[in-house]
Coordinates of C-alpha atoms in Angstrom, one line a residue:
Chain A
M1073 CA 0.0 0.0 0.0
D1074 CA 2.0 2.9 -1.3
L1075 CA -0.8 5.5 -1.4
I1076 CA 1.1 8.3 0.4
Q1077 CA 3.8 10.1 -1.6
K1078 CA 5.6 13.3 -0.6
G1079 CA 3.2 13.8 2.3
W1080 CA 0.0 13.5 0.2
F1081 CA -2.5 10.6 0.1
S1082 CA -4.1 10.2 -3.3
E1083 CA -7.3 8.3 -3.9
V1084 CA -7.0 6.5 -7.2
S1085 CA -9.5 3.9 -8.2
N1086 CA -10.9 2.1 -11.2
M1087 CA -14.3 3.3 -10.0
W1088 CA -13.4 6.9 -11.0
P1089 CA -10.8 6.6 -13.8
G1090 CA -8.8 9.6 -14.9
Q1091 CA -9.4 11.6 -11.7
A1092 CA -8.0 11.6 -8.2
F1093 CA -8.5 13.5 -5.0
S1094 CA -5.6 14.1 -2.7
L1095 CA -5.3 15.1 1.0
Q1096 CA -2.1 16.5 2.5
I1097 CA -1.0 14.4 5.5
K1098 CA 0.5 15.6 8.7
Q1099 CA 0.8 12.2 10.5
I1100 CA -0.2 8.6 10.0
L1101 CA -2.1 7.6 13.2
F1102 CA -2.8 3.9 12.3
Q1103 CA -2.1 1.7 9.4
G1104 CA -3.0 -2.0 9.5
K1105 CA -4.9 -4.8 7.9
S1106 CA -8.0 -6.4 9.3
D1107 CA -9.6 -9.7 8.2
Y1108 CA -11.6 -7.6 5.7
Q1109 CA -9.7 -4.6 4.5
D1110 CA -6.7 -2.2 4.8
I1111 CA -7.3 0.4 7.4
L1112 CA -5.5 3.8 7.4
I1113 CA -6.2 6.6 9.8
V1114 CA -4.4 9.9 9.3
E1115 CA -4.2 13.4 10.6
T1116 CA -4.4 15.7 7.6
T1117 CA -3.0 19.2 7.4
N1118 CA -6.4 21.0 6.8
H1119 CA -9.2 18.4 7.0
G1120 CA -8.8 17.0 10.5
R1121 CA -8.6 13.2 10.9
A1122 CA -9.5 10.9 8.1
L1123 CA -10.5 7.2 7.8
I1124 CA -9.4 5.4 4.6
L1125 CA -10.4 1.8 3.9
D1126 CA -8.8 -0.1 1.0
G1127 CA -7.4 3.2 -0.3
I1128 CA -10.8 4.9 -0.3
I1129 CA -11.6 7.9 1.9
Q1130 CA -14.6 7.0 4.2
C1131 CA -14.8 10.3 6.1
T1132 CA -12.8 13.3 7.2
E1133 CA -13.4 15.4 10.3
F1134 CA -14.0 18.4 8.0
D1135 CA -17.0 17.1 6.1
E1136 CA -18.3 13.9 7.6
F1137 CA -21.3 15.6 9.1
P1138 CA -23.4 16.0 5.9
Y1139 CA -23.0 12.3 5.1
Q1140 CA -23.9 11.1 8.6
E1141 CA -26.8 13.5 9.2
M1142 CA -28.4 12.9 5.8
I1143 CA -28.2 9.1 5.7
T1144 CA -29.8 9.1 9.2
F1145 CA -32.4 11.9 9.2
L1146 CA -33.8 11.3 5.7
P1147 CA -35.3 7.9 6.7
L1148 CA -35.9 8.7 10.4
C1149 CA -37.8 12.0 9.6
A1150 CA -39.7 10.4 6.7
H1151 CA -41.0 7.6 9.0
P1152 CA -44.0 8.6 11.2
R1153 CA -42.6 6.8 14.3
P1154 CA -39.1 5.3 14.0
E1155 CA -38.7 3.6 17.4
K1156 CA -36.5 0.7 16.5
V1157 CA -33.6 1.1 14.1
L1158 CA -30.9 -1.1 12.6
I1159 CA -27.6 0.1 11.3
V1160 CA -25.7 -2.2 9.0
G1161 CA -22.0 -1.2 8.7
G1162 CA -21.0 2.3 9.9
G1163 CA -18.0 1.0 11.9
D1164 CA -16.7 4.6 12.6
G1165 CA -19.8 5.3 14.8
G1166 CA -20.9 8.4 12.9
V1167 CA -24.4 7.1 12.0
A1168 CA -24.9 5.7 15.5
R1169 CA -24.1 9.2 16.8
E1170 CA -26.9 10.6 14.6
V1171 CA -29.5 7.9 15.3
A1172 CA -29.1 8.4 19.0
K1173 CA -30.2 12.0 18.6
H1174 CA -33.6 11.3 17.1
P1175 CA -36.3 11.9 19.7
F1176 CA -38.5 8.9 18.7
V1177 CA -35.8 6.3 18.7
K1178 CA -36.2 3.9 21.7
S1179 CA -33.5 1.4 20.8
F1180 CA -31.1 0.7 17.9
T1181 CA -28.8 -2.1 16.9
Q1182 CA -25.7 -1.8 14.8
V1183 CA -24.1 -4.8 13.0
E1184 CA -20.6 -4.1 11.8
I1185 CA -18.4 -6.9 10.4
D1186 CA -15.0 -5.4 11.1
A1187 CA -14.2 -5.2 14.8
L1188 CA -10.9 -3.5 14.0
V1189 CA -12.6 -0.5 12.4
I1190 CA -14.7 -0.1 15.5
E1191 CA -11.7 -0.4 17.8
K1192 CA -9.5 2.0 15.9
S1193 CA -12.3 4.5 15.4
K1194 CA -12.8 4.5 19.2
E1195 CA -9.1 5.2 19.6
F1196 CA -8.5 7.8 16.9
L1197 CA -11.9 9.2 15.7
P1198 CA -13.7 10.0 19.0
F1199 CA -15.8 12.7 17.3
M1200 CA -17.6 9.9 15.4
A1201 CA -17.1 6.9 17.7
K1202 CA -18.9 8.7 20.5
G1203 CA -22.0 7.3 18.8
F1204 CA -21.1 3.9 20.4
D1205 CA -21.6 5.4 23.9
S1206 CA -25.4 5.6 23.4
K1207 CA -27.3 3.5 26.0
K1208 CA -29.9 2.8 23.4
L1209 CA -27.4 1.0 21.2
T1210 CA -26.8 -2.8 21.0
L1211 CA -23.5 -3.2 19.0
V1212 CA -23.0 -6.6 17.2
V1213 CA -19.8 -7.5 15.5
G1214 CA -21.0 -9.7 12.7
D1215 CA -22.4 -10.1 9.2
G1216 CA -25.5 -8.0 8.4
F1217 CA -26.8 -10.6 6.1
E1218 CA -26.8 -13.3 8.8
F1219 CA -28.2 -11.0 11.4
M1220 CA -31.1 -10.0 9.3
K1221 CA -32.0 -13.6 8.4
K1222 CA -32.7 -14.1 12.1
H1223 CA -34.5 -10.8 12.8
L1224 CA -37.7 -10.6 10.8
K1225 CA -40.3 -7.8 10.8
E1226 CA -38.4 -6.1 13.6
F1227 CA -37.2 -2.7 12.5
D1228 CA -38.9 0.6 11.6
V1229 CA -35.8 1.9 9.8
I1230 CA -32.7 0.1 8.5
I1231 CA -29.7 2.3 7.5
T1232 CA -26.9 0.7 5.4
D1233 CA -23.8 2.7 5.8
S1234 CA -21.4 0.8 3.5
S1235 CA -18.3 1.6 1.6
D1236 CA -18.4 1.5 -2.2
P1237 CA -19.5 -1.6 -4.1
V1238 CA -16.1 -3.3 -4.3
G1239 CA -14.5 -5.5 -1.6
P1240 CA -16.5 -6.3 1.6
A1241 CA -19.5 -4.1 0.7
V1242 CA -20.3 -5.5 -2.7
N1243 CA -23.2 -7.6 -1.5
L1244 CA -25.0 -4.6 0.1
F1245 CA -26.1 -3.4 -3.4
T1246 CA -27.7 -6.6 -4.6
E1247 CA -31.3 -7.7 -5.1
S1248 CA -30.9 -10.4 -2.4
Y1249 CA -29.8 -7.7 0.1
F1250 CA -32.9 -5.7 -0.5
E1251 CA -35.0 -8.8 0.0
L1252 CA -33.4 -9.3 3.4
L1253 CA -34.0 -5.6 4.2
K1254 CA -37.7 -6.0 3.3
N1255 CA -38.1 -9.1 5.5
A1256 CA -36.4 -7.4 8.5
L1257 CA -38.7 -4.4 8.3
K1258 CA -41.9 -3.9 10.2
P1259 CA -44.9 -2.9 8.0
N1260 CA -44.4 0.5 6.4
G1261 CA -40.7 0.3 7.3
I1262 CA -38.1 2.5 5.5
V1263 CA -34.5 1.7 4.4
C1264 CA -31.8 4.1 3.5
S1265 CA -28.5 3.0 1.8
Q1266 CA -25.4 4.7 0.6
A1267 CA -25.9 4.5 -3.1
G1268 CA -23.1 6.4 -4.9
T1269 CA -23.6 9.2 -7.3
P1270 CA -24.4 9.2 -11.0
W1271 CA -21.4 11.5 -11.7
T1272 CA -19.2 8.5 -10.7
D1273 CA -21.2 5.6 -12.0
L1274 CA -24.7 6.1 -13.4
K1275 CA -25.1 2.4 -14.3
Q1276 CA -24.3 1.3 -10.7
V1277 CA -26.9 3.7 -9.3
Q1278 CA -29.4 2.5 -11.9
A1279 CA -28.7 -1.1 -11.0
T1280 CA -29.0 -0.5 -7.2
I1281 CA -32.4 1.3 -7.7
G1282 CA -33.5 -1.5 -10.0
N1283 CA -32.6 -4.1 -7.4
C1284 CA -34.4 -2.2 -4.7
K1285 CA -37.5 -1.7 -6.8
K1286 CA -38.0 -5.5 -7.0
H1287 CA -38.8 -5.5 -3.3
F1288 CA -40.0 -2.0 -2.4
P1289 CA -43.0 -0.3 -3.9
S1290 CA -41.6 3.2 -3.3
V1291 CA -38.0 4.0 -4.1
K1292 CA -36.4 7.5 -4.1
Y1293 CA -32.9 8.8 -4.5
A1294 CA -31.4 11.9 -2.8
V1295 CA -28.0 13.5 -3.0
T1296 CA -25.8 15.5 -0.6
S1297 CA -22.6 17.5 -1.0
V1298 CA -19.6 15.8 0.6
P1299 CA -16.5 17.5 -0.7
T1300 CA -13.9 14.8 0.0
Y1301 CA -16.0 12.1 -1.7
P1302 CA -15.4 11.4 -5.4
N1303 CA -17.1 14.1 -7.4
G1304 CA -17.9 15.9 -4.2
Q1305 CA -21.3 14.2 -3.9
I1306 CA -22.9 11.1 -2.4
G1307 CA -26.3 9.7 -3.0
Y1308 CA -28.8 7.8 -0.9
L1309 CA -31.4 5.3 -1.9
V1310 CA -34.5 5.8 0.4
A1311 CA -37.3 3.2 0.0
S1312 CA -40.4 2.3 1.8
L1313 CA -42.7 -0.8 2.0
S1314 CA -45.6 1.7 1.9
S1315 CA -46.5 2.8 -1.5
T1316 CA -48.4 5.9 -0.2
M1317 CA -45.7 7.4 2.0
D1318 CA -44.0 10.5 0.5
L1319 CA -40.4 9.9 1.4
T1320 CA -39.4 13.3 0.1
K1321 CA -41.4 15.2 2.8
P1322 CA -40.3 15.0 6.5
N1323 CA -43.0 13.8 8.8
L1324 CA -41.2 15.3 11.8
Q1325 CA -39.9 18.8 11.4
F1326 CA -37.4 20.4 13.7
N1327 CA -37.3 24.1 14.6
P1328 CA -34.0 26.0 14.7
K1329 CA -33.6 25.5 18.5
E1330 CA -34.1 21.7 18.2
L1331 CA -31.6 21.5 15.3
K1332 CA -29.1 23.4 17.4
D1333 CA -29.7 21.3 20.5
M1334 CA -29.2 18.1 18.5
G1335 CA -26.0 19.5 17.0
L1336 CA -27.4 19.2 13.4
R1337 CA -25.3 21.3 11.2
Y1338 CA -26.5 20.1 7.8
Y1339 CA -29.9 18.5 7.9
N1340 CA -33.1 20.6 8.1
S1341 CA -36.6 20.1 6.7
P1342 CA -36.1 22.2 3.5
I1343 CA -32.9 20.4 2.7
H1344 CA -34.7 17.1 3.2
E1345 CA -37.0 17.9 0.4
A1346 CA -34.4 19.6 -1.8
S1347 CA -32.0 16.7 -1.6
F1348 CA -34.5 14.6 -3.7
V1349 CA -34.6 17.1 -6.5
L1350 CA -32.4 15.9 -9.3
P1351 CA -31.0 17.5 -12.4
T1352 CA -33.0 16.6 -15.5
C1353 CA -30.3 14.2 -17.0
F1354 CA -30.1 12.1 -13.8
D1355 CA -33.8 12.2 -13.1
D1356 CA -34.4 10.9 -16.6
A1357 CA -31.8 8.2 -16.4
L1358 CA -32.8 6.9 -13.0
F1359 CA -36.6 7.2 -13.0
N1360 CA -37.9 7.4 -16.6
Chain B
M1274 CA 4.4 26.1 -15.1
D1275 CA 5.1 22.5 -14.1
L1276 CA 1.6 21.4 -13.2
I1277 CA 1.6 18.2 -15.2
Q1278 CA 3.6 15.3 -13.8
K1279 CA 3.6 11.7 -15.0
G1280 CA 0.6 12.4 -17.2
W1281 CA -1.6 14.0 -14.4
F1282 CA -2.5 17.6 -14.0
S1283 CA -2.9 18.6 -10.3
E1284 CA -4.8 21.6 -9.2
V1285 CA -3.0 22.9 -6.1
S1286 CA -3.8 26.4 -4.7
N1287 CA -3.6 28.4 -1.5
M1288 CA -7.4 28.9 -1.9
W1289 CA -7.9 25.3 -0.9
P1290 CA -4.9 24.3 1.2
G1291 CA -4.3 20.6 2.0
Q1292 CA -6.4 19.2 -0.9
A1293 CA -5.9 18.8 -4.6
F1294 CA -7.9 17.4 -7.5
S1295 CA -6.1 15.8 -10.4
L1296 CA -7.1 14.9 -14.0
Q1297 CA -5.3 12.4 -16.1
I1298 CA -4.1 14.0 -19.3
K1299 CA -4.0 12.4 -22.8
Q1300 CA -2.7 15.4 -24.7
I1301 CA -1.8 19.0 -24.2
L1302 CA -3.7 20.9 -26.9
F1303 CA -2.5 24.4 -26.1
Q1304 CA -0.2 26.0 -23.6
G1305 CA 0.5 29.7 -23.6
K1306 CA 0.4 33.0 -21.8
S1307 CA -1.9 35.9 -22.6
D1308 CA -1.6 39.4 -21.3
Y1309 CA -3.7 38.3 -18.3
Q1310 CA -3.0 34.7 -17.5
D1311 CA -1.5 31.3 -18.2
I1312 CA -3.8 29.3 -20.5
L1313 CA -3.7 25.5 -20.7
I1314 CA -6.1 23.4 -22.8
V1315 CA -5.9 19.6 -22.5
E1316 CA -7.5 16.5 -23.7
T1317 CA -8.1 14.3 -20.6
T1318 CA -8.4 10.6 -20.5
N1319 CA -11.9 10.5 -19.1
H1320 CA -13.3 14.0 -18.8
G1321 CA -13.1 15.3 -22.4
R1322 CA -11.3 18.6 -23.0
A1323 CA -10.5 21.0 -20.1
L1324 CA -9.6 24.7 -19.9
I1325 CA -7.2 25.6 -17.2
L1326 CA -6.3 29.2 -16.4
D1327 CA -3.5 30.1 -14.0
G1328 CA -3.4 26.5 -12.9
I1329 CA -7.2 26.4 -12.0
I1330 CA -9.7 24.2 -13.8
Q1331 CA -12.3 26.4 -15.4
C1332 CA -14.3 23.7 -17.1
T1333 CA -14.2 20.2 -18.4
E1334 CA -16.3 18.7 -21.2
F1335 CA -17.6 16.2 -18.7
D1336 CA -19.3 18.5 -16.3
E1337 CA -19.3 22.1 -17.7
F1338 CA -23.1 21.9 -18.3
P1339 CA -24.4 22.3 -14.7
Y1340 CA -22.2 25.4 -14.2
Q1341 CA -23.2 27.1 -17.5
E1342 CA -26.9 26.2 -17.3
M1343 CA -27.4 27.3 -13.7
I1344 CA -25.4 30.6 -13.9
T1345 CA -27.6 31.5 -16.9
F1346 CA -31.1 30.1 -16.2
L1347 CA -31.3 31.1 -12.5
P1348 CA -31.3 34.8 -13.3
L1349 CA -33.0 34.6 -16.7
C1350 CA -35.9 32.5 -15.3
A1351 CA -36.2 34.6 -12.1
H1352 CA -36.6 37.7 -14.3
P1353 CA -40.1 38.3 -15.7
R1354 CA -38.9 39.4 -19.1
P1355 CA -35.1 39.2 -19.7
E1356 CA -34.8 40.8 -23.2
K1357 CA -31.3 42.4 -23.0
V1358 CA -28.5 40.6 -21.2
L1359 CA -24.8 41.3 -20.5
I1360 CA -22.2 38.7 -19.8
V1361 CA -19.0 39.8 -18.1
G1362 CA -16.2 37.2 -18.6
G1363 CA -17.1 33.8 -19.9
G1364 CA -14.4 33.7 -22.5
D1365 CA -15.0 30.0 -23.3
G1366 CA -18.4 30.8 -24.7
G1367 CA -20.4 28.4 -22.5
V1368 CA -22.6 31.1 -20.9
A1369 CA -23.2 32.7 -24.3
R1370 CA -24.4 29.3 -25.5
E1371 CA -27.0 29.1 -22.7
V1372 CA -28.1 32.8 -22.9
A1373 CA -28.8 32.3 -26.6
K1374 CA -31.3 29.5 -25.8
H1375 CA -33.6 31.6 -23.6
P1376 CA -36.8 32.4 -25.6
F1377 CA -37.2 36.0 -24.2
V1378 CA -33.7 37.2 -25.0
K1379 CA -33.7 39.6 -27.9
S1380 CA -30.0 40.6 -27.7
F1381 CA -27.0 40.1 -25.5
T1382 CA -23.5 41.5 -25.1
Q1383 CA -20.5 39.8 -23.8
V1384 CA -17.4 41.6 -22.5
E1385 CA -14.4 39.4 -22.1
I1386 CA -11.0 40.9 -21.3
D1387 CA -8.8 38.1 -22.7
A1388 CA -9.0 37.7 -26.5
L1389 CA -6.7 34.7 -26.4
V1390 CA -9.1 32.7 -24.3
I1391 CA -11.8 33.4 -26.8
E1392 CA -9.5 32.5 -29.7
K1393 CA -8.3 29.3 -28.2
S1394 CA -11.8 28.3 -27.0
K1395 CA -13.0 28.7 -30.6
E1396 CA -10.1 26.5 -31.8
F1397 CA -10.2 23.7 -29.1
L1398 CA -13.5 23.9 -27.2
P1399 CA -16.2 24.2 -29.9
F1400 CA -18.8 22.6 -27.6
M1401 CA -18.7 25.8 -25.6
A1402 CA -17.4 28.3 -28.1
K1403 CA -20.4 27.7 -30.3
G1404 CA -22.1 30.2 -28.1
F1405 CA -20.2 32.9 -30.0
D1406 CA -22.1 32.0 -33.2
S1407 CA -25.4 33.4 -31.9
K1408 CA -26.7 36.2 -34.1
K1409 CA -28.1 37.9 -31.0
L1410 CA -24.6 38.4 -29.6
T1411 CA -22.3 41.4 -29.6
L1412 CA -18.9 40.3 -28.5
V1413 CA -16.6 43.0 -27.0
V1414 CA -13.0 42.3 -26.1
G1415 CA -12.4 44.7 -23.2
D1416 CA -12.7 45.5 -19.5
G1417 CA -16.2 44.9 -18.0
F1418 CA -15.6 47.7 -15.5
E1419 CA -15.0 50.3 -18.3
F1420 CA -17.8 48.9 -20.4
M1421 CA -20.4 49.2 -17.7
K1422 CA -19.4 52.7 -16.8
K1423 CA -20.6 53.7 -20.3
H1424 CA -23.8 51.6 -20.3
L1425 CA -26.2 52.8 -17.7
K1426 CA -29.7 51.3 -17.1
E1427 CA -29.3 49.2 -20.1
F1428 CA -29.6 45.5 -19.1
D1429 CA -32.3 43.3 -17.6
V1430 CA -29.8 40.7 -16.5
I1431 CA -26.0 40.8 -16.0
I1432 CA -24.1 37.5 -15.6
T1433 CA -20.6 37.6 -14.3
D1434 CA -18.8 34.4 -15.3
S1435 CA -15.4 34.9 -13.6
S1436 CA -12.6 32.8 -12.4
D1437 CA -11.8 32.7 -8.7
P1438 CA -11.0 35.9 -6.7
V1439 CA -7.3 35.9 -7.4
G1440 CA -5.5 37.4 -10.5
P1441 CA -7.5 39.1 -13.2
A1442 CA -10.9 38.4 -11.6
V1443 CA -10.3 39.8 -8.1
N1444 CA -12.1 43.0 -8.8
L1445 CA -15.3 41.2 -9.7
F1446 CA -16.1 40.4 -6.1
T1447 CA -15.8 43.9 -4.7
E1448 CA -18.4 46.5 -3.5
S1449 CA -17.5 48.9 -6.3
Y1450 CA -18.2 46.1 -8.9
F1451 CA -21.7 45.6 -7.5
E1452 CA -22.2 49.3 -7.7
L1453 CA -21.4 49.3 -11.3
L1454 CA -23.7 46.3 -11.9
K1455 CA -26.5 48.2 -10.2
N1456 CA -26.0 51.2 -12.4
A1457 CA -25.9 49.2 -15.6
L1458 CA -29.2 47.4 -14.8
K1459 CA -32.7 48.5 -15.8
P1460 CA -35.2 48.8 -13.0
N1461 CA -35.9 45.5 -11.3
G1462 CA -32.8 44.0 -13.0
I1463 CA -31.1 40.9 -11.8
V1464 CA -27.4 39.9 -11.5
C1465 CA -25.9 36.5 -11.2
S1466 CA -22.2 36.0 -10.3
Q1467 CA -20.0 33.0 -9.7
A1468 CA -19.4 33.3 -5.9
G1469 CA -17.5 30.3 -4.8
T1470 CA -18.6 27.8 -2.1
P1471 CA -18.5 28.0 1.7
W1472 CA -16.7 24.6 1.7
T1473 CA -13.8 26.3 0.1
D1474 CA -13.9 29.8 1.7
L1475 CA -16.8 30.8 3.8
K1476 CA -15.4 34.2 4.6
Q1477 CA -15.0 35.0 0.9
V1478 CA -18.7 34.1 0.2
Q1479 CA -19.7 36.1 3.2
A1480 CA -17.7 39.1 2.0
T1481 CA -19.1 38.9 -1.5
I1482 CA -22.7 38.7 -0.2
G1483 CA -21.9 41.6 2.1
N1484 CA -20.5 43.7 -0.8
C1485 CA -23.6 42.9 -2.9
K1486 CA -26.0 43.8 -0.1
K1487 CA -24.7 47.3 0.0
H1488 CA -26.3 47.9 -3.4
F1489 CA -29.0 45.3 -3.9
P1490 CA -32.1 45.0 -1.6
S1491 CA -32.6 41.3 -2.4
V1492 CA -29.6 38.9 -2.3
K1493 CA -29.7 35.2 -2.5
Y1494 CA -27.2 32.4 -2.9
A1495 CA -27.6 29.1 -4.7
V1496 CA -25.3 26.1 -5.1
T1497 CA -24.8 23.5 -7.8
S1498 CA -22.8 20.3 -8.1
V1499 CA -19.8 20.5 -10.4
P1500 CA -17.5 17.6 -9.7
T1501 CA -14.3 19.0 -11.1
Y1502 CA -14.5 22.2 -9.2
P1503 CA -12.9 22.4 -5.7
N1504 CA -15.1 20.6 -3.2
G1505 CA -17.3 19.5 -6.1
Q1506 CA -19.6 22.5 -5.8
I1507 CA -20.0 26.0 -7.0
G1508 CA -22.1 28.8 -5.7
Y1509 CA -23.9 31.7 -7.3
L1510 CA -24.9 35.0 -5.9
V1511 CA -28.3 36.1 -7.4
A1512 CA -29.5 39.6 -6.6
S1513 CA -32.3 41.9 -7.7
L1514 CA -32.9 45.6 -7.6
S1515 CA -36.5 44.7 -6.7
S1516 CA -37.0 43.9 -3.0
T1517 CA -40.3 42.1 -3.7
M1518 CA -39.1 39.7 -6.4
D1519 CA -38.7 36.1 -5.2
L1520 CA -35.5 35.0 -6.9
T1521 CA -35.8 31.4 -5.7
K1522 CA -38.9 30.8 -7.8
P1523 CA -38.7 30.7 -11.6
N1524 CA -41.1 33.1 -13.3
L1525 CA -40.8 31.1 -16.5
Q1526 CA -41.1 27.3 -16.3
F1527 CA -40.2 24.9 -19.0
N1528 CA -41.9 21.6 -19.7
P1529 CA -39.9 18.5 -20.5
K1530 CA -40.1 18.9 -24.2
E1531 CA -38.9 22.6 -24.0
L1532 CA -36.0 21.5 -21.8
K1533 CA -35.1 18.8 -24.3
D1534 CA -35.4 21.1 -27.3
M1535 CA -33.1 23.7 -25.6
G1536 CA -30.6 21.0 -24.8
L1537 CA -30.9 21.6 -21.0
R1538 CA -29.5 18.6 -19.2
Y1539 CA -29.2 20.0 -15.6
Y1540 CA -31.6 23.0 -15.1
N1541 CA -35.3 22.5 -14.5
S1542 CA -37.8 24.5 -12.4
P1543 CA -37.6 22.2 -9.3
I1544 CA -33.8 22.4 -9.2
H1545 CA -34.0 26.2 -9.6
E1546 CA -35.8 26.3 -6.2
A1547 CA -33.8 23.5 -4.6
S1548 CA -30.5 25.1 -5.4
F1549 CA -31.3 28.0 -3.0
V1550 CA -31.9 25.6 -0.1
L1551 CA -28.8 25.6 2.1
P1552 CA -27.6 23.4 4.9
T1553 CA -28.2 24.9 8.3
C1554 CA -24.5 25.8 9.0
F1555 CA -24.1 27.7 5.7
D1556 CA -27.5 29.3 5.9
D1557 CA -26.8 30.6 9.4
A1558 CA -23.3 31.8 8.4
L1559 CA -24.4 33.6 5.3
F1560 CA -27.8 35.0 6.1
N1561 CA -28.2 35.2 9.9

């Protein structure tokens, strides 16, 4: 793994050929290999700490908040009463941090396959890993597929916070995964998954939406600005077992004081709706 | 200028310290120096042709369309009857290409200071420079400041398509520039300027909005995804001399056939409104 040269880490991948994003590194905090992936945690010069898995930036302290807030609050605020939540993946703890904030959530479970990501996030990324401190959380180290097979009709919302569809996360974009999600949901349940952006791979986003549509009557796609992700954007697939629920409108709206008290810096009700509005070319390609 | 190493161009700048975006280069089409700036035009491996001024990417064939469409159609569709338009800058021709599409525009003038950018764009970037072919266009090679001093109360809309606030474009973000804009507008006129993104420089965006507010009663700020720009996003300041005009709502709405006939791939009426919706942290910092 020779990704750092002359003090810069460069993210080069076949998933986005011909382009690369680089961060200047002050210090390597951890570099190792788990059973599943290469793990690199660095202190950057200008973007705080960063988690890099298999050479791909997962989050930086500078701009992790839009990702975590949106993947969490889009499904939780679309659902009328999200009391029981499952997180698949999310080993850095950032999504757990956000789920714990929602006033309706009574308990939530997180299933992450890679114990070393959890351990090193607790050690080096406390601003995210503080999500693991929630008393509402049951943390399971294991395979999300196997977990869901044993937990049917149990969750109001399931959030899949995965890396990109290569390596350990590839199964989290398939039709059989969406079937498992469907079966683990209560009636009218909602799922939200990291789903890439059409700027990077339109066909992958189309395929993921297609796989989801085989099991969910209502499927929407939202985008958020995350500067250190490829093309500066990430997308979310948000889907419901109810065909009449409008996922683009939040059921629960927070006022400015509530947003501030919860420490929400990105998510608000207008941006919930706006995130589902797509440029014509992507709307046509994904939904027409 | 040694920006290309091992076949990659890297965009490094003090404006975004600690981060860099790189494009893989197939061929250098032109490299030279005008009276105002270094000009580099390349054929990339995966992003088509790209124009790079003073080491900063201005546009790539891959993703120039959101920038050009939004900087043009936000002000033109907010205005009830944009018949006479001025473009300041925009030497690649992309904004002219878009202005020429709008059904209400009877004539438009473009003032670009750098004749060599125009010449080389015509030679190497025909997909944008075709904007210069419009019969409605009067193209002036000169200084936008000097031009506007002599053209008072003349334009319905003025679009400032500038590079970033260093080098030749630095004056296009100042209070005196917004005063000139105000004086060159007809009553109820609208301006739209490239205004950077708070991800890159919040203080710069704040300062630009502050400068504009000294002369315009209604000032708004919109963002658009442009992957090859720093942080994958660009912002626009949209301002009106009318305090009652709602700039966030398009006056003129296009149906899908009209969008297709005009070749609009990004802009549509819902995204007009959505582009003004900001995350809480930026909304607070810019407008509260």
